[in-house]
Amino acid sequence: MDIAAILGAIVNEMRGIADRGMLPGYIPPLTQVDPQRFGMAVTMADGRMHVAGDADEAFSIQSISKVYALMLALETCGDPIWQRVRQEPSGTAFNSIVQLESEHGIPRNPFINAGALVIADILLTRFGAEGARARFLQFIRDRDDALPPIAFDEDMARVEYESGFRNAALANYMRTFGNIENPVDAVLKQYFLQCSVTMSCRQLAGTGRGLMRGRTAEPASRHVPTVLALMMMCGHYDGSGAFAVRVGLPGKSGVGGGILAIVPGIASIAVWSPGLNAQGNSLLGTLALEKLVRATGWSVFTPHCP
Ligand code: GLU
């Protein structure tokens, strides 16, 4: 299978599409990004990397960071975290508050904002503010030896902190149920820093190698199947069902326009197109993944190509 040729064809096709979705107006720096940008990268289990388009341009990973935060929390705090955040799809928007009242401040899953705020709180309790920041960055770096130094985009985090009233509301509300232990201010700062990390498609695909499991040389974490199952069910907010049907891979989106998708045992895929659909997921990123999966047979719901 000529993955490079498939990626090249997809990039060409995406370049010609006029409707590129909407930029997320509620995070001002993300409205400055050129919606014509499009990149894709695929890391194979044997380490081969295929890239196309703007695959080396860094973008804000935003909620893709929730995957790494969850993995770090699982590996350092273990299964007790599931007493504070559930494992169910929410069917609601990424920043929705509606379920929290009837469900006593326990978020449906770690990939909606409320759940990710609880995970940030867990990391703060475990490591303290400085430690949680350092451990989070180190955890991403440890995913891929080839990763150049990555850092928080402090300006991005500050802008989100100054205007993130909805996330502040979620954290304050959960605190009234005792499901946020640290000062809300500290939790928000940790969460926004995690979201602010910038990476390129090439780098993002590389960091997904551990999630591929199986044929990689790296020891697989026992938590990988859990994380992949949650990515499949909850990785695209209230668009998770449609993404599963169209793409058929565990994936996690971010409002920066990136998506990380995993083909278990076979490949780690990153795609970036800044315009979003109505659910806040990359419009063309989703379409490109659908096309890649159709060309390769990589959906987990169809027999894999060799
Ligand atoms: N930092 C964003 C927020 O909290 C992340 C949302 C996303 O990427 O889906 O609103």
Short mmCIF file of C-alpha atoms and ligand atoms in Angstrom, two decimals:
data_model
loop_
_atom_site.label_atom_id
_atom_site.label_comp_id
_atom_site.label_asym_id
_atom_site.label_seq_id
_atom_site.Cartn_x
_atom_site.Cartn_y
_atom_site.Cartn_z
CA MET A 1 0.00 0.00 0.00
CA ASP A 2 1.45 3.37 -1.02
CA ILE A 3 0.53 5.50 1.98
CA ALA A 4 2.57 8.49 0.71
CA ALA A 5 0.61 8.52 -2.56
CA ILE A 6 -2.72 8.22 -0.71
CA LEU A 7 -1.81 11.14 1.57
CA GLY A 8 -0.65 13.23 -1.40
CA ALA A 9 -3.96 12.66 -3.19
CA ILE A 10 -5.97 13.55 -0.08
CA VAL A 11 -4.00 16.79 0.45
CA ASN A 12 -4.60 17.79 -3.17
CA GLU A 13 -8.30 17.09 -2.87
CA MET A 14 -8.58 19.04 0.39
CA ARG A 15 -6.85 22.06 -1.15
CA GLY A 16 -9.72 22.39 -3.64
CA ILE A 17 -12.53 22.41 -1.07
CA ALA A 18 -14.01 25.86 -0.49
CA ASP A 19 -16.03 25.20 2.70
CA ARG A 20 -13.34 24.94 5.35
CA GLY A 21 -15.55 25.25 8.45
CA MET A 22 -15.47 27.87 11.17
CA LEU A 23 -12.56 29.06 13.29
CA PRO A 24 -13.26 29.00 17.05
CA GLY A 25 -14.13 32.63 17.79
CA TYR A 26 -14.05 32.18 21.55
CA ILE A 27 -10.25 31.71 21.58
CA PRO A 28 -8.93 34.86 19.84
CA PRO A 29 -5.47 33.57 18.79
CA LEU A 30 -7.09 30.65 16.97
CA THR A 31 -9.06 33.06 14.77
CA GLN A 32 -5.76 34.32 13.35
CA VAL A 33 -4.85 30.93 11.85
CA ASP A 34 -5.07 30.56 8.06
CA PRO A 35 -8.00 28.20 7.32
CA GLN A 36 -6.29 27.09 4.10
CA ARG A 37 -3.67 25.21 6.10
CA PHE A 38 -3.87 21.45 5.85
CA GLY A 39 -1.41 18.80 7.02
CA MET A 40 -1.33 15.09 7.60
CA ALA A 41 1.16 12.60 9.04
CA VAL A 42 1.06 8.84 9.48
CA THR A 43 3.52 6.88 11.63
CA MET A 44 3.54 3.18 10.95
CA ALA A 45 4.17 0.57 13.64
CA ASP A 46 7.65 -0.07 12.22
CA GLY A 47 8.53 3.62 12.66
CA ARG A 48 8.15 4.74 9.04
CA MET A 49 6.66 8.23 8.83
CA HIS A 50 4.65 9.59 5.89
CA VAL A 51 3.74 13.27 5.73
CA ALA A 52 1.88 15.55 3.34
CA GLY A 53 0.87 19.21 3.15
CA ASP A 54 1.63 21.44 6.15
CA ALA A 55 2.66 18.48 8.29
CA ASP A 56 5.59 20.36 9.84
CA GLU A 57 3.69 23.47 10.85
CA ALA A 58 2.98 23.68 14.58
CA PHE A 59 -0.59 24.25 15.76
CA SER A 60 -2.38 24.37 19.09
CA ILE A 61 -3.25 20.82 20.10
CA GLN A 62 -5.97 22.04 22.51
CA SER A 63 -8.15 19.11 23.58
CA ILE A 64 -5.90 16.46 22.09
CA SER A 65 -3.92 17.21 25.28
CA LYS A 66 -6.75 15.51 27.19
CA VAL A 67 -5.46 12.14 25.93
CA TYR A 68 -2.01 12.71 27.44
CA ALA A 69 -3.40 14.13 30.68
CA LEU A 70 -5.64 11.08 31.06
CA MET A 71 -2.78 8.66 30.36
CA LEU A 72 -0.53 10.44 32.86
CA ALA A 73 -3.28 10.37 35.50
CA LEU A 74 -3.96 6.68 34.87
CA GLU A 75 -0.31 5.71 34.99
CA THR A 76 0.40 7.67 38.17
CA CYS A 77 -2.88 7.50 40.09
CA GLY A 78 -4.46 4.36 38.61
CA ASP A 79 -8.06 3.23 38.52
CA PRO A 80 -9.27 5.30 41.52
CA ILE A 81 -9.59 8.22 39.08
CA TRP A 82 -12.77 6.53 37.80
CA GLN A 83 -14.48 7.43 41.06
CA ARG A 84 -14.27 11.07 39.97
CA VAL A 85 -14.93 10.88 36.25
CA ARG A 86 -17.04 8.35 34.37
CA GLN A 87 -16.47 6.41 31.15
CA GLU A 88 -19.64 7.26 29.24
CA PRO A 89 -20.29 9.36 26.13
CA SER A 90 -21.92 12.66 27.03
CA GLY A 91 -23.89 13.42 23.88
CA THR A 92 -23.43 17.07 24.80
CA ALA A 93 -21.11 19.88 23.69
CA PHE A 94 -17.49 19.96 24.85
CA ASN A 95 -18.16 22.69 27.41
CA SER A 96 -21.67 21.69 28.49
CA ILE A 97 -22.70 22.06 32.11
CA VAL A 98 -26.17 20.46 31.88
CA GLN A 99 -25.39 16.95 33.12
CA LEU A 100 -23.32 18.04 36.08
CA GLU A 101 -26.26 18.94 38.32
CA SER A 102 -28.24 15.73 37.94
CA GLU A 103 -25.03 13.65 38.06
CA HIS A 104 -23.70 15.28 41.24
CA GLY A 105 -20.64 16.94 39.76
CA ILE A 106 -19.18 13.73 38.28
CA PRO A 107 -18.38 14.38 34.58
CA ARG A 108 -19.40 11.78 32.00
CA ASN A 109 -15.88 11.26 30.65
CA PRO A 110 -12.32 12.69 30.75
CA PHE A 111 -12.55 14.17 27.23
CA ILE A 112 -15.29 16.74 27.83
CA ASN A 113 -14.02 19.90 29.49
CA ALA A 114 -15.54 19.10 32.88
CA GLY A 115 -13.79 15.71 32.90
CA ALA A 116 -10.48 17.18 31.79
CA LEU A 117 -10.70 19.77 34.58
CA VAL A 118 -11.09 16.91 37.09
CA ILE A 119 -8.06 15.18 35.57
CA ALA A 120 -6.06 18.44 35.84
CA ASP A 121 -7.14 18.63 39.50
CA ILE A 122 -6.00 15.03 40.07
CA LEU A 123 -2.57 15.86 38.59
CA LEU A 124 -2.31 18.97 40.78
CA THR A 125 -3.12 17.01 43.93
CA ARG A 126 -0.60 14.34 43.01
CA PHE A 127 2.31 16.53 41.85
CA GLY A 128 1.67 20.14 42.93
CA ALA A 129 1.54 23.02 40.43
CA GLU A 130 5.16 22.99 39.29
CA GLY A 131 5.33 19.21 39.28
CA ALA A 132 2.10 18.77 37.32
CA ARG A 133 3.32 21.11 34.59
CA ALA A 134 6.72 19.48 34.34
CA ARG A 135 5.33 15.94 34.45
CA PHE A 136 2.81 16.73 31.74
CA LEU A 137 5.42 18.04 29.30
CA GLN A 138 7.81 15.21 30.16
CA PHE A 139 5.07 12.66 29.59
CA ILE A 140 4.52 13.93 26.04
CA ARG A 141 8.26 14.04 25.37
CA ASP A 142 8.58 10.45 26.59
CA ARG A 143 6.10 9.29 23.93
CA ASP A 144 8.65 9.82 21.17
CA ASP A 145 12.46 9.99 21.37
CA ALA A 146 12.53 11.99 18.13
CA LEU A 147 10.36 14.79 19.54
CA PRO A 148 12.11 18.16 19.64
CA PRO A 149 11.60 20.15 22.84
CA ILE A 150 7.94 21.02 23.20
CA ALA A 151 6.62 23.76 25.46
CA PHE A 152 3.48 25.44 26.68
CA ASP A 153 2.31 28.48 24.73
CA GLU A 154 2.01 30.72 27.78
CA ASP A 155 0.32 33.53 25.83
CA MET A 156 -2.35 31.19 24.50
CA ALA A 157 -2.93 29.80 27.99
CA ARG A 158 -3.21 33.32 29.43
CA VAL A 159 -5.73 34.45 26.82
CA GLU A 160 -7.86 31.38 27.48
CA TYR A 161 -7.55 31.88 31.23
CA GLU A 162 -8.71 35.49 30.90
CA SER A 163 -11.73 34.61 28.78
CA GLY A 164 -12.51 31.05 29.87
CA PHE A 165 -15.61 31.86 31.87
CA ARG A 166 -17.39 28.66 30.90
CA ASN A 167 -14.52 26.49 32.08
CA ALA A 168 -14.36 28.54 35.29
CA ALA A 169 -18.07 27.89 35.78
CA LEU A 170 -17.61 24.15 35.27
CA ALA A 171 -14.74 23.98 37.76
CA ASN A 172 -16.53 26.10 40.36
CA TYR A 173 -19.68 24.03 39.98
CA MET A 174 -17.82 20.74 40.44
CA ARG A 175 -16.08 22.18 43.46
CA THR A 176 -19.46 22.61 45.16
CA PHE A 177 -19.84 18.81 44.88
CA GLY A 178 -16.32 18.25 46.26
CA ASN A 179 -15.05 16.95 42.91
CA ILE A 180 -12.42 19.68 42.57
CA GLU A 181 -9.91 19.63 45.42
CA ASN A 182 -7.52 22.43 44.51
CA PRO A 183 -8.25 26.14 44.12
CA VAL A 184 -10.25 26.61 40.92
CA ASP A 185 -7.75 29.16 39.74
CA ALA A 186 -4.90 26.64 39.89
CA VAL A 187 -6.96 23.97 38.13
CA LEU A 188 -7.84 26.33 35.28
CA LYS A 189 -4.20 27.39 34.85
CA GLN A 190 -3.06 23.77 34.67
CA TYR A 191 -5.83 22.87 32.21
CA PHE A 192 -5.22 25.83 29.88
CA LEU A 193 -1.46 25.20 29.88
CA GLN A 194 -2.09 21.59 28.86
CA CYS A 195 -4.35 22.78 26.02
CA SER A 196 -1.77 25.36 24.88
CA VAL A 197 0.93 22.90 23.78
CA THR A 198 1.79 23.33 20.11
CA MET A 199 2.91 20.48 17.87
CA SER A 200 3.02 19.66 14.19
CA CYS A 201 1.22 16.71 12.60
CA ARG A 202 4.56 14.91 12.30
CA GLN A 203 5.24 15.36 16.00
CA LEU A 204 1.69 14.53 17.06
CA ALA A 205 1.61 11.32 15.03
CA GLY A 206 4.95 10.37 16.60
CA THR A 207 3.59 10.82 20.13
CA GLY A 208 0.68 8.51 19.31
CA ARG A 209 2.97 5.54 18.72
CA GLY A 210 2.53 4.18 22.25
CA LEU A 211 -1.23 4.11 21.72
CA MET A 212 -0.77 1.90 18.65
CA ARG A 213 0.41 -0.90 20.90
CA GLY A 214 0.91 -4.37 19.48
CA ARG A 215 3.67 -4.36 16.95
CA THR A 216 5.68 -1.51 18.45
CA ALA A 217 8.81 -2.21 20.44
CA GLU A 218 7.63 -0.03 23.31
CA PRO A 219 6.08 -1.69 26.33
CA ALA A 220 2.34 -1.15 26.10
CA SER A 221 0.64 0.47 29.05
CA ARG A 222 -2.20 -1.63 30.44
CA HIS A 223 -4.33 1.52 30.18
CA VAL A 224 -4.04 1.82 26.39
CA PRO A 225 -7.22 -0.16 25.58
CA THR A 226 -9.18 1.99 28.03
CA VAL A 227 -7.89 5.21 26.49
CA LEU A 228 -8.62 4.00 22.95
CA ALA A 229 -12.14 2.89 23.89
CA LEU A 230 -12.82 6.32 25.37
CA MET A 231 -11.37 8.03 22.29
CA MET A 232 -13.77 6.03 20.14
CA MET A 233 -16.80 6.77 22.29
CA CYS A 234 -16.07 10.27 23.55
CA GLY A 235 -13.21 11.78 21.50
CA HIS A 236 -15.40 14.06 19.38
CA TYR A 237 -17.92 15.32 21.95
CA ASP A 238 -21.48 15.21 20.57
CA GLY A 239 -20.02 14.30 17.18
CA SER A 240 -18.40 11.08 18.49
CA GLY A 241 -21.03 8.75 17.05
CA ALA A 242 -20.83 10.25 13.58
CA PHE A 243 -17.02 10.16 13.69
CA ALA A 244 -17.09 6.47 14.66
CA VAL A 245 -19.45 5.71 11.79
CA ARG A 246 -17.56 7.76 9.20
CA VAL A 247 -13.95 7.03 10.24
CA GLY A 248 -14.14 3.97 12.46
CA LEU A 249 -11.04 4.77 14.48
CA PRO A 250 -10.42 5.94 18.04
CA GLY A 251 -9.64 9.63 17.69
CA LYS A 252 -9.39 12.84 19.68
CA SER A 253 -10.02 16.27 18.27
CA GLY A 254 -9.04 19.73 19.45
CA VAL A 255 -10.48 23.15 18.59
CA GLY A 256 -7.10 24.03 17.09
CA GLY A 257 -8.25 21.84 14.18
CA GLY A 258 -6.09 18.81 14.95
CA ILE A 259 -7.18 15.20 15.25
CA LEU A 260 -5.09 12.30 16.53
CA ALA A 261 -6.42 8.93 15.35
CA ILE A 262 -5.05 5.48 16.12
CA VAL A 263 -5.17 2.30 14.03
CA PRO A 264 -4.41 -0.27 16.75
CA GLY A 265 -1.29 -2.25 15.94
CA ILE A 266 -0.83 -0.44 12.61
CA ALA A 267 -0.56 3.35 12.59
CA SER A 268 -0.81 6.64 14.44
CA ILE A 269 -2.34 9.43 12.35
CA ALA A 270 -2.40 13.20 12.86
CA VAL A 271 -4.36 15.58 10.67
CA TRP A 272 -4.74 19.35 10.92
CA SER A 273 -7.19 21.70 9.24
CA PRO A 274 -8.15 24.71 11.39
CA GLY A 275 -11.83 25.10 10.37
CA LEU A 276 -14.34 23.29 12.57
CA ASN A 277 -17.76 21.71 12.11
CA ALA A 278 -20.79 22.47 14.31
CA GLN A 279 -19.53 20.11 17.04
CA GLY A 280 -16.14 21.82 17.26
CA ASN A 281 -14.22 19.10 15.39
CA SER A 282 -12.03 19.71 12.32
CA LEU A 283 -14.29 19.69 9.26
CA LEU A 284 -11.74 18.72 6.63
CA GLY A 285 -9.66 16.73 9.13
CA THR A 286 -12.60 14.39 9.61
CA LEU A 287 -13.22 14.17 5.86
CA ALA A 288 -9.54 13.42 5.22
CA LEU A 289 -9.51 10.65 7.80
CA GLU A 290 -12.64 9.17 6.24
CA LYS A 291 -10.88 9.12 2.87
CA LEU A 292 -7.68 7.65 4.30
CA VAL A 293 -9.59 4.88 6.04
CA ARG A 294 -11.56 4.11 2.90
CA ALA A 295 -8.37 3.86 0.86
CA THR A 296 -6.51 1.72 3.41
CA GLY A 297 -9.23 -0.41 4.98
CA TRP A 298 -8.04 0.77 8.40
CA SER A 299 -11.41 1.15 10.11
CA VAL A 300 -11.47 -1.08 13.19
CA PHE A 301 -14.90 -2.23 11.99
CA THR A 302 -13.65 -3.68 8.73
CA PRO A 303 -10.99 -6.38 8.26
CA HIS A 304 -7.52 -4.80 8.23
CA CYS A 305 -5.35 -4.83 5.16
CA PRO A 306 -2.02 -6.59 5.77
N1 GLU B 1 -9.09 24.91 25.48
C1 GLU B 1 -10.36 24.59 24.87
C2 GLU B 1 -11.46 24.83 25.86
O1 GLU B 1 -11.31 24.51 26.98
C3 GLU B 1 -10.32 23.16 24.41
C4 GLU B 1 -11.57 22.73 23.69
C5 GLU B 1 -11.28 21.76 22.54
O2 GLU B 1 -10.16 21.70 22.05
O3 GLU B 1 -12.21 21.07 22.13
O4 GLU B 1 -12.49 25.36 25.55
#
